[in-house]
PDB file of C-alpha atoms in Angstrom:
ATOM      1  CA  MET P1498       0.000   0.000   0.000  1.00  0.00           C
ATOM      2  CA  ILE P1499       2.725   2.504   0.923  1.00  0.00           C
ATOM      3  CA  GLU P1500       5.222   1.234  -1.627  1.00  0.00           C
ATOM      4  CA  SER P1501       3.144   1.283  -4.792  1.00  0.00           C
ATOM      5  CA  GLY P1502      -0.557   1.552  -4.071  1.00  0.00           C
ATOM      6  CA  PHE P1503      -0.754  -2.126  -5.119  1.00  0.00           C
ATOM      7  CA  VAL P1504       0.151  -1.255  -8.737  1.00  0.00           C
ATOM      8  CA  PRO P1505       2.365  -3.978 -10.293  1.00  0.00           C
ATOM      9  CA  ASP P1506       3.685  -1.562 -12.942  1.00  0.00           C
ATOM     10  CA  ALA P1507       4.657   1.116 -10.411  1.00  0.00           C
ATOM     11  CA  TYR P1508       8.050   2.637 -11.170  1.00  0.00           C
ATOM     12  CA  SER P1509       9.814   5.012  -8.766  1.00  0.00           C
ATOM     13  CA  ARG P1510      12.153   7.926  -9.505  1.00  0.00           C
ATOM     14  CA  ALA P1511      14.994   5.763  -8.189  1.00  0.00           C
ATOM     15  CA  GLY P1512      14.124   2.880 -10.538  1.00  0.00           C
ATOM     16  CA  ALA P1513      12.339   0.616  -8.054  1.00  0.00           C
ATOM     17  CA  VAL P1514       9.666  -1.524  -9.716  1.00  0.00           C
ATOM     18  CA  GLY P1515       6.502  -3.412  -8.802  1.00  0.00           C
ATOM     19  CA  VAL P1516       4.164  -3.624  -5.850  1.00  0.00           C
ATOM     20  CA  TRP P1517       7.097  -4.061  -3.460  1.00  0.00           C
ATOM     21  CA  GLN P1518       9.317  -1.512  -5.227  1.00  0.00           C
ATOM     22  CA  PHE P1519      12.397  -3.678  -5.691  1.00  0.00           C
ATOM     23  CA  MET P1520      15.564  -2.163  -7.069  1.00  0.00           C
ATOM     24  CA  LEU P1521      17.139  -4.330  -9.772  1.00  0.00           C
ATOM     25  CA  PRO P1522      20.250  -5.411  -7.790  1.00  0.00           C
ATOM     26  CA  THR P1523      18.235  -6.328  -4.692  1.00  0.00           C
ATOM     27  CA  ALA P1524      15.679  -8.287  -6.704  1.00  0.00           C
ATOM     28  CA  ARG P1525      18.415 -10.226  -8.497  1.00  0.00           C
ATOM     29  CA  GLU P1526      20.250 -10.839  -5.226  1.00  0.00           C
ATOM     30  CA  MET P1527      17.019 -12.282  -3.804  1.00  0.00           C
ATOM     31  CA  GLY P1528      16.711 -14.632  -6.792  1.00  0.00           C
ATOM     32  CA  ALA P1529      14.118 -12.857  -8.926  1.00  0.00           C
ATOM     33  CA  ARG P1530      14.061 -13.625 -12.617  1.00  0.00           C
ATOM     34  CA  ILE P1531      14.539 -10.434 -14.587  1.00  0.00           C
ATOM     35  CA  ASP P1532      15.365 -10.734 -18.254  1.00  0.00           C
ATOM     36  CA  ASP P1533      13.971  -9.838 -21.673  1.00  0.00           C
ATOM     37  CA  TRP P1534      10.872 -11.978 -21.062  1.00  0.00           C
ATOM     38  CA  ILE P1535      10.022 -11.790 -17.368  1.00  0.00           C
ATOM     39  CA  ASP P1536      10.351  -9.226 -14.598  1.00  0.00           C
ATOM     40  CA  GLU P1537       9.336 -10.940 -11.373  1.00  0.00           C
ATOM     41  CA  ARG P1538       9.339  -7.603  -9.558  1.00  0.00           C
ATOM     42  CA  ARG P1539       5.990  -7.103 -11.325  1.00  0.00           C
ATOM     43  CA  HIS P1540       4.706 -10.593 -10.435  1.00  0.00           C
ATOM     44  CA  ILE P1541       2.507 -10.055  -7.402  1.00  0.00           C
ATOM     45  CA  GLN P1542       2.959 -13.470  -5.785  1.00  0.00           C
ATOM     46  CA  ALA P1543       6.654 -13.901  -6.620  1.00  0.00           C
ATOM     47  CA  SER P1544       7.589 -10.390  -5.476  1.00  0.00           C
ATOM     48  CA  THR P1545       5.555 -10.779  -2.276  1.00  0.00           C
ATOM     49  CA  ARG P1546       7.516 -13.938  -1.434  1.00  0.00           C
ATOM     50  CA  LEU P1547      10.764 -12.055  -2.143  1.00  0.00           C
ATOM     51  CA  ALA P1548       9.679  -9.117   0.038  1.00  0.00           C
ATOM     52  CA  ALA P1549       8.771 -11.441   2.912  1.00  0.00           C
ATOM     53  CA  ARG P1550      12.155 -13.175   2.663  1.00  0.00           C
ATOM     54  CA  LEU P1551      13.977  -9.843   2.558  1.00  0.00           C
ATOM     55  CA  LEU P1552      12.080  -8.475   5.565  1.00  0.00           C
ATOM     56  CA  LYS P1553      12.809 -11.701   7.449  1.00  0.00           C
ATOM     57  CA  GLN P1554      16.532 -11.327   6.641  1.00  0.00           C
ATOM     58  CA  HIS P1555      16.484  -7.743   7.879  1.00  0.00           C
ATOM     59  CA  TYR P1556      14.665  -8.761  11.057  1.00  0.00           C
ATOM     60  CA  LYS P1557      17.174 -11.545  11.677  1.00  0.00           C
ATOM     61  CA  ARG P1558      20.068  -9.107  11.263  1.00  0.00           C
ATOM     62  CA  PHE P1559      18.697  -6.154  13.237  1.00  0.00           C
ATOM     63  CA  GLY P1560      16.456  -7.894  15.782  1.00  0.00           C
ATOM     64  CA  ASN P1561      13.374  -5.685  15.494  1.00  0.00           C
ATOM     65  CA  TRP P1562      10.733  -4.852  12.919  1.00  0.00           C
ATOM     66  CA  HIS P1563      11.251  -1.091  12.953  1.00  0.00           C
ATOM     67  CA  LEU P1564      14.852  -1.480  11.814  1.00  0.00           C
ATOM     68  CA  ALA P1565      13.867  -4.269   9.420  1.00  0.00           C
ATOM     69  CA  LEU P1566      11.375  -1.910   7.761  1.00  0.00           C
ATOM     70  CA  ALA P1567      13.925   0.915   7.662  1.00  0.00           C
ATOM     71  CA  ALA P1568      16.422  -1.462   6.020  1.00  0.00           C
ATOM     72  CA  TYR P1569      13.781  -2.504   3.488  1.00  0.00           C
ATOM     73  CA  ASN P1570      13.539   1.126   2.446  1.00  0.00           C
ATOM     74  CA  ALA P1571      17.114   2.394   2.839  1.00  0.00           C
ATOM     75  CA  GLY P1572      19.177  -0.789   2.680  1.00  0.00           C
ATOM     76  CA  GLN P1573      21.011  -2.801   5.319  1.00  0.00           C
ATOM     77  CA  GLY P1574      24.166  -0.718   5.018  1.00  0.00           C
ATOM     78  CA  ALA P1575      22.407   2.556   5.797  1.00  0.00           C
ATOM     79  CA  VAL P1576      20.741   1.061   8.868  1.00  0.00           C
ATOM     80  CA  ALA P1577      23.959  -0.576  10.112  1.00  0.00           C
ATOM     81  CA  ARG P1578      25.831   2.751   9.764  1.00  0.00           C
ATOM     82  CA  ALA P1579      23.028   4.580  11.595  1.00  0.00           C
ATOM     83  CA  ILE P1580      23.118   2.075  14.463  1.00  0.00           C
ATOM     84  CA  ARG P1581      26.905   2.492  14.797  1.00  0.00           C
ATOM     85  CA  ALA P1582      26.671   6.286  14.679  1.00  0.00           C
ATOM     86  CA  ALA P1583      23.825   6.433  17.221  1.00  0.00           C
ATOM     87  CA  GLY P1584      25.269   3.803  19.535  1.00  0.00           C
ATOM     88  CA  THR P1585      21.820   2.229  19.794  1.00  0.00           C
ATOM     89  CA  ASN P1586      19.479  -0.010  17.858  1.00  0.00           C
ATOM     90  CA  ASP P1587      16.425   2.021  18.904  1.00  0.00           C
ATOM     91  CA  PHE P1588      14.832   3.115  15.634  1.00  0.00           C
ATOM     92  CA  TRP P1589      13.106   6.116  17.211  1.00  0.00           C
ATOM     93  CA  GLU P1590      16.368   7.423  18.672  1.00  0.00           C
ATOM     94  CA  ILE P1591      18.158   6.881  15.367  1.00  0.00           C
ATOM     95  CA  ALA P1592      15.342   8.749  13.607  1.00  0.00           C
ATOM     96  CA  ARG P1593      15.433  11.569  16.187  1.00  0.00           C
ATOM     97  CA  GLN P1594      19.153  11.996  15.507  1.00  0.00           C
ATOM     98  CA  GLY P1595      18.509  12.169  11.752  1.00  0.00           C
ATOM     99  CA  LEU P1596      20.904   9.334  10.960  1.00  0.00           C
ATOM    100  CA  LEU P1597      18.743   7.656   8.324  1.00  0.00           C
ATOM    101  CA  PRO P1598      17.604   9.070   5.004  1.00  0.00           C
ATOM    102  CA  ARG P1599      14.410  11.091   5.453  1.00  0.00           C
ATOM    103  CA  GLU P1600      12.371   8.683   3.311  1.00  0.00           C
ATOM    104  CA  ALA P1601      13.404   5.704   5.487  1.00  0.00           C
ATOM    105  CA  THR P1602      12.632   7.645   8.658  1.00  0.00           C
ATOM    106  CA  GLN P1603       9.135   8.349   7.320  1.00  0.00           C
ATOM    107  CA  TYR P1604       8.690   4.843   5.914  1.00  0.00           C
ATOM    108  CA  VAL P1605       8.484   3.097   9.297  1.00  0.00           C
ATOM    109  CA  PRO P1606       5.581   5.196  10.695  1.00  0.00           C
ATOM    110  CA  LYS P1607       3.809   4.885   7.330  1.00  0.00           C
ATOM    111  CA  ALA P1608       4.147   1.089   7.509  1.00  0.00           C
ATOM    112  CA  ILE P1609       2.824   1.059  11.080  1.00  0.00           C
ATOM    113  CA  ALA P1610      -0.102   3.267  10.046  1.00  0.00           C
ATOM    114  CA  ALA P1611      -0.863   1.003   7.075  1.00  0.00           C
ATOM    115  CA  MET P1612      -0.938  -2.033   9.372  1.00  0.00           C
ATOM    116  CA  ILE P1613      -3.371  -0.266  11.699  1.00  0.00           C
ATOM    117  CA  VAL P1614      -5.611   0.784   8.800  1.00  0.00           C
ATOM    118  CA  ILE P1615      -5.642  -2.735   7.377  1.00  0.00           C
ATOM    119  CA  ARG P1616      -6.441  -4.374  10.722  1.00  0.00           C
ATOM    120  CA  LYS P1617      -8.778  -1.755  12.182  1.00  0.00           C
ATOM    121  CA  PRO P1618     -10.101   0.580   9.474  1.00  0.00           C
ATOM    122  CA  GLU P1619     -12.686   2.010  11.861  1.00  0.00           C
ATOM    123  CA  VAL P1620      -9.860   3.621  13.903  1.00  0.00           C
ATOM    124  CA  VAL P1621      -9.332   6.075  11.046  1.00  0.00           C
ATOM    125  CA  GLY P1622     -12.971   6.522  10.133  1.00  0.00           C
ATOM    126  CA  LEU P1623     -13.243   3.844   7.482  1.00  0.00           C
ATOM    127  CA  GLU P1624     -16.221   2.019   8.954  1.00  0.00           C
ATOM    128  CA  THR P1625     -17.810   1.552   5.552  1.00  0.00           C
ATOM    129  CA  VAL P1626     -14.930  -0.214   3.829  1.00  0.00           C
ATOM    130  CA  VAL P1627     -16.314  -2.895   1.551  1.00  0.00           C
ATOM    131  CA  LYS P1628     -13.985  -5.835   1.299  1.00  0.00           C
ATOM    132  CA  MET P1629     -13.886  -7.266  -2.192  1.00  0.00           C
ATOM    133  CA  CYS P1630     -13.604 -10.917  -3.020  1.00  0.00           C
ATOM    134  CA  PRO P1631     -10.398 -11.822  -4.793  1.00  0.00           C
ATOM    135  CA  VAL P1632     -10.579 -12.379  -8.520  1.00  0.00           C
ATOM    136  CA  SER P1633     -10.994 -16.054  -9.322  1.00  0.00           C
ATOM    137  CA  THR P1634      -7.868 -17.266 -11.078  1.00  0.00           C
ATOM    138  CA  ALA P1635      -6.223 -20.499 -12.108  1.00  0.00           C
ATOM    139  CA  LEU P1636      -2.679 -21.397 -12.979  1.00  0.00           C
ATOM    140  CA  VAL P1637      -2.434 -22.961 -16.404  1.00  0.00           C
ATOM    141  CA  SER P1638       0.511 -24.487 -18.169  1.00  0.00           C
ATOM    142  CA  VAL P1639       1.176 -23.300 -21.692  1.00  0.00           C
ATOM    143  CA  SER P1640       4.098 -23.861 -24.022  1.00  0.00           C
ATOM    144  CA  GLY P1641       6.972 -21.432 -24.059  1.00  0.00           C
ATOM    145  CA  GLY P1642       6.476 -18.690 -26.635  1.00  0.00           C
ATOM    146  CA  THR P1643       2.679 -18.652 -26.342  1.00  0.00           C
ATOM    147  CA  ASP P1644       1.132 -15.286 -27.194  1.00  0.00           C
ATOM    148  CA  LEU P1645      -1.187 -14.071 -24.431  1.00  0.00           C
ATOM    149  CA  LEU P1646      -3.571 -12.749 -27.066  1.00  0.00           C
ATOM    150  CA  GLU P1647      -4.067 -16.321 -28.285  1.00  0.00           C
ATOM    151  CA  ILE P1648      -4.900 -17.439 -24.755  1.00  0.00           C
ATOM    152  CA  ALA P1649      -7.289 -14.487 -24.423  1.00  0.00           C
ATOM    153  CA  LYS P1650      -9.367 -15.844 -27.306  1.00  0.00           C
ATOM    154  CA  SER P1651     -10.738 -18.336 -24.794  1.00  0.00           C
ATOM    155  CA  PRO P1652     -14.243 -17.363 -23.723  1.00  0.00           C
ATOM    156  CA  ARG P1653     -13.187 -17.732 -20.065  1.00  0.00           C
ATOM    157  CA  ILE P1654     -10.886 -14.696 -19.864  1.00  0.00           C
ATOM    158  CA  SER P1655     -10.683 -11.293 -21.478  1.00  0.00           C
ATOM    159  CA  ARG P1656      -7.532  -9.895 -23.008  1.00  0.00           C
ATOM    160  CA  ASP P1657      -7.402  -7.079 -20.439  1.00  0.00           C
ATOM    161  CA  ASP P1658      -7.845  -9.435 -17.484  1.00  0.00           C
ATOM    162  CA  LEU P1659      -5.164 -11.768 -18.794  1.00  0.00           C
ATOM    163  CA  LEU P1660      -2.681  -8.924 -19.284  1.00  0.00           C
ATOM    164  CA  ASN P1661      -3.527  -7.419 -15.882  1.00  0.00           C
ATOM    165  CA  LEU P1662      -3.007 -10.779 -14.169  1.00  0.00           C
ATOM    166  CA  ASN P1663       0.379 -11.277 -15.847  1.00  0.00           C
ATOM    167  CA  PRO P1664       2.200  -7.932 -15.599  1.00  0.00           C
ATOM    168  CA  HIS P1665       5.510  -9.772 -15.200  1.00  0.00           C
ATOM    169  CA  LEU P1666       5.418 -11.017 -18.810  1.00  0.00           C
ATOM    170  CA  ARG P1667       7.281  -8.186 -20.506  1.00  0.00           C
ATOM    171  CA  ARG P1668       6.474  -8.916 -24.144  1.00  0.00           C
ATOM    172  CA  GLY P1669       2.950 -10.293 -23.963  1.00  0.00           C
ATOM    173  CA  ILE P1670       4.149 -13.842 -24.566  1.00  0.00           C
ATOM    174  CA  THR P1671       5.400 -16.587 -22.338  1.00  0.00           C
ATOM    175  CA  PRO P1672       9.195 -16.985 -22.358  1.00  0.00           C
ATOM    176  CA  PRO P1673      10.260 -19.035 -25.393  1.00  0.00           C
ATOM    177  CA  ASP P1674      13.126 -20.686 -23.510  1.00  0.00           C
ATOM    178  CA  GLY P1675      11.390 -24.056 -23.327  1.00  0.00           C
ATOM    179  CA  GLU P1676       9.647 -23.656 -19.994  1.00  0.00           C
ATOM    180  CA  ASP P1677       5.928 -24.388 -19.736  1.00  0.00           C
TER     181      ASP P1677
END
């Protein structure tokens, strides 16, 4: 929600991509496939798994979720330097001293606020939030090099829905490298 507004094609000024706003080196380091055919930063499920793994790594390194979230935004190096400079691992003290980039300092309270809104929308006056049912989907196996427009000729899915559900396929076809 705070990274991209849930938009898989979101692209930041800094070059971060997808719902979880992964930078290219971080995504590759985490094992994402990014090539001429696929950009898993735009794949909602794959990038969510990557983000969860990355947050878990940050938590394991720093020992608390505030610093893990700050590291997600600013990087582990920035947070480690801030901890050394502050002489504490208290995020709020580090933030008070201005030792993290401004965006990372603001990111943690935004994440906390988003969690509150998601869990208790009435706290912020959203009593009338209507929860939508997820779109019904199915995973299907198709040959490498299959054009999505051919699949969309099926009466069970529209072209727009198919493209919206597969934003990670960069060229509108499945990768021709032999994978189904």
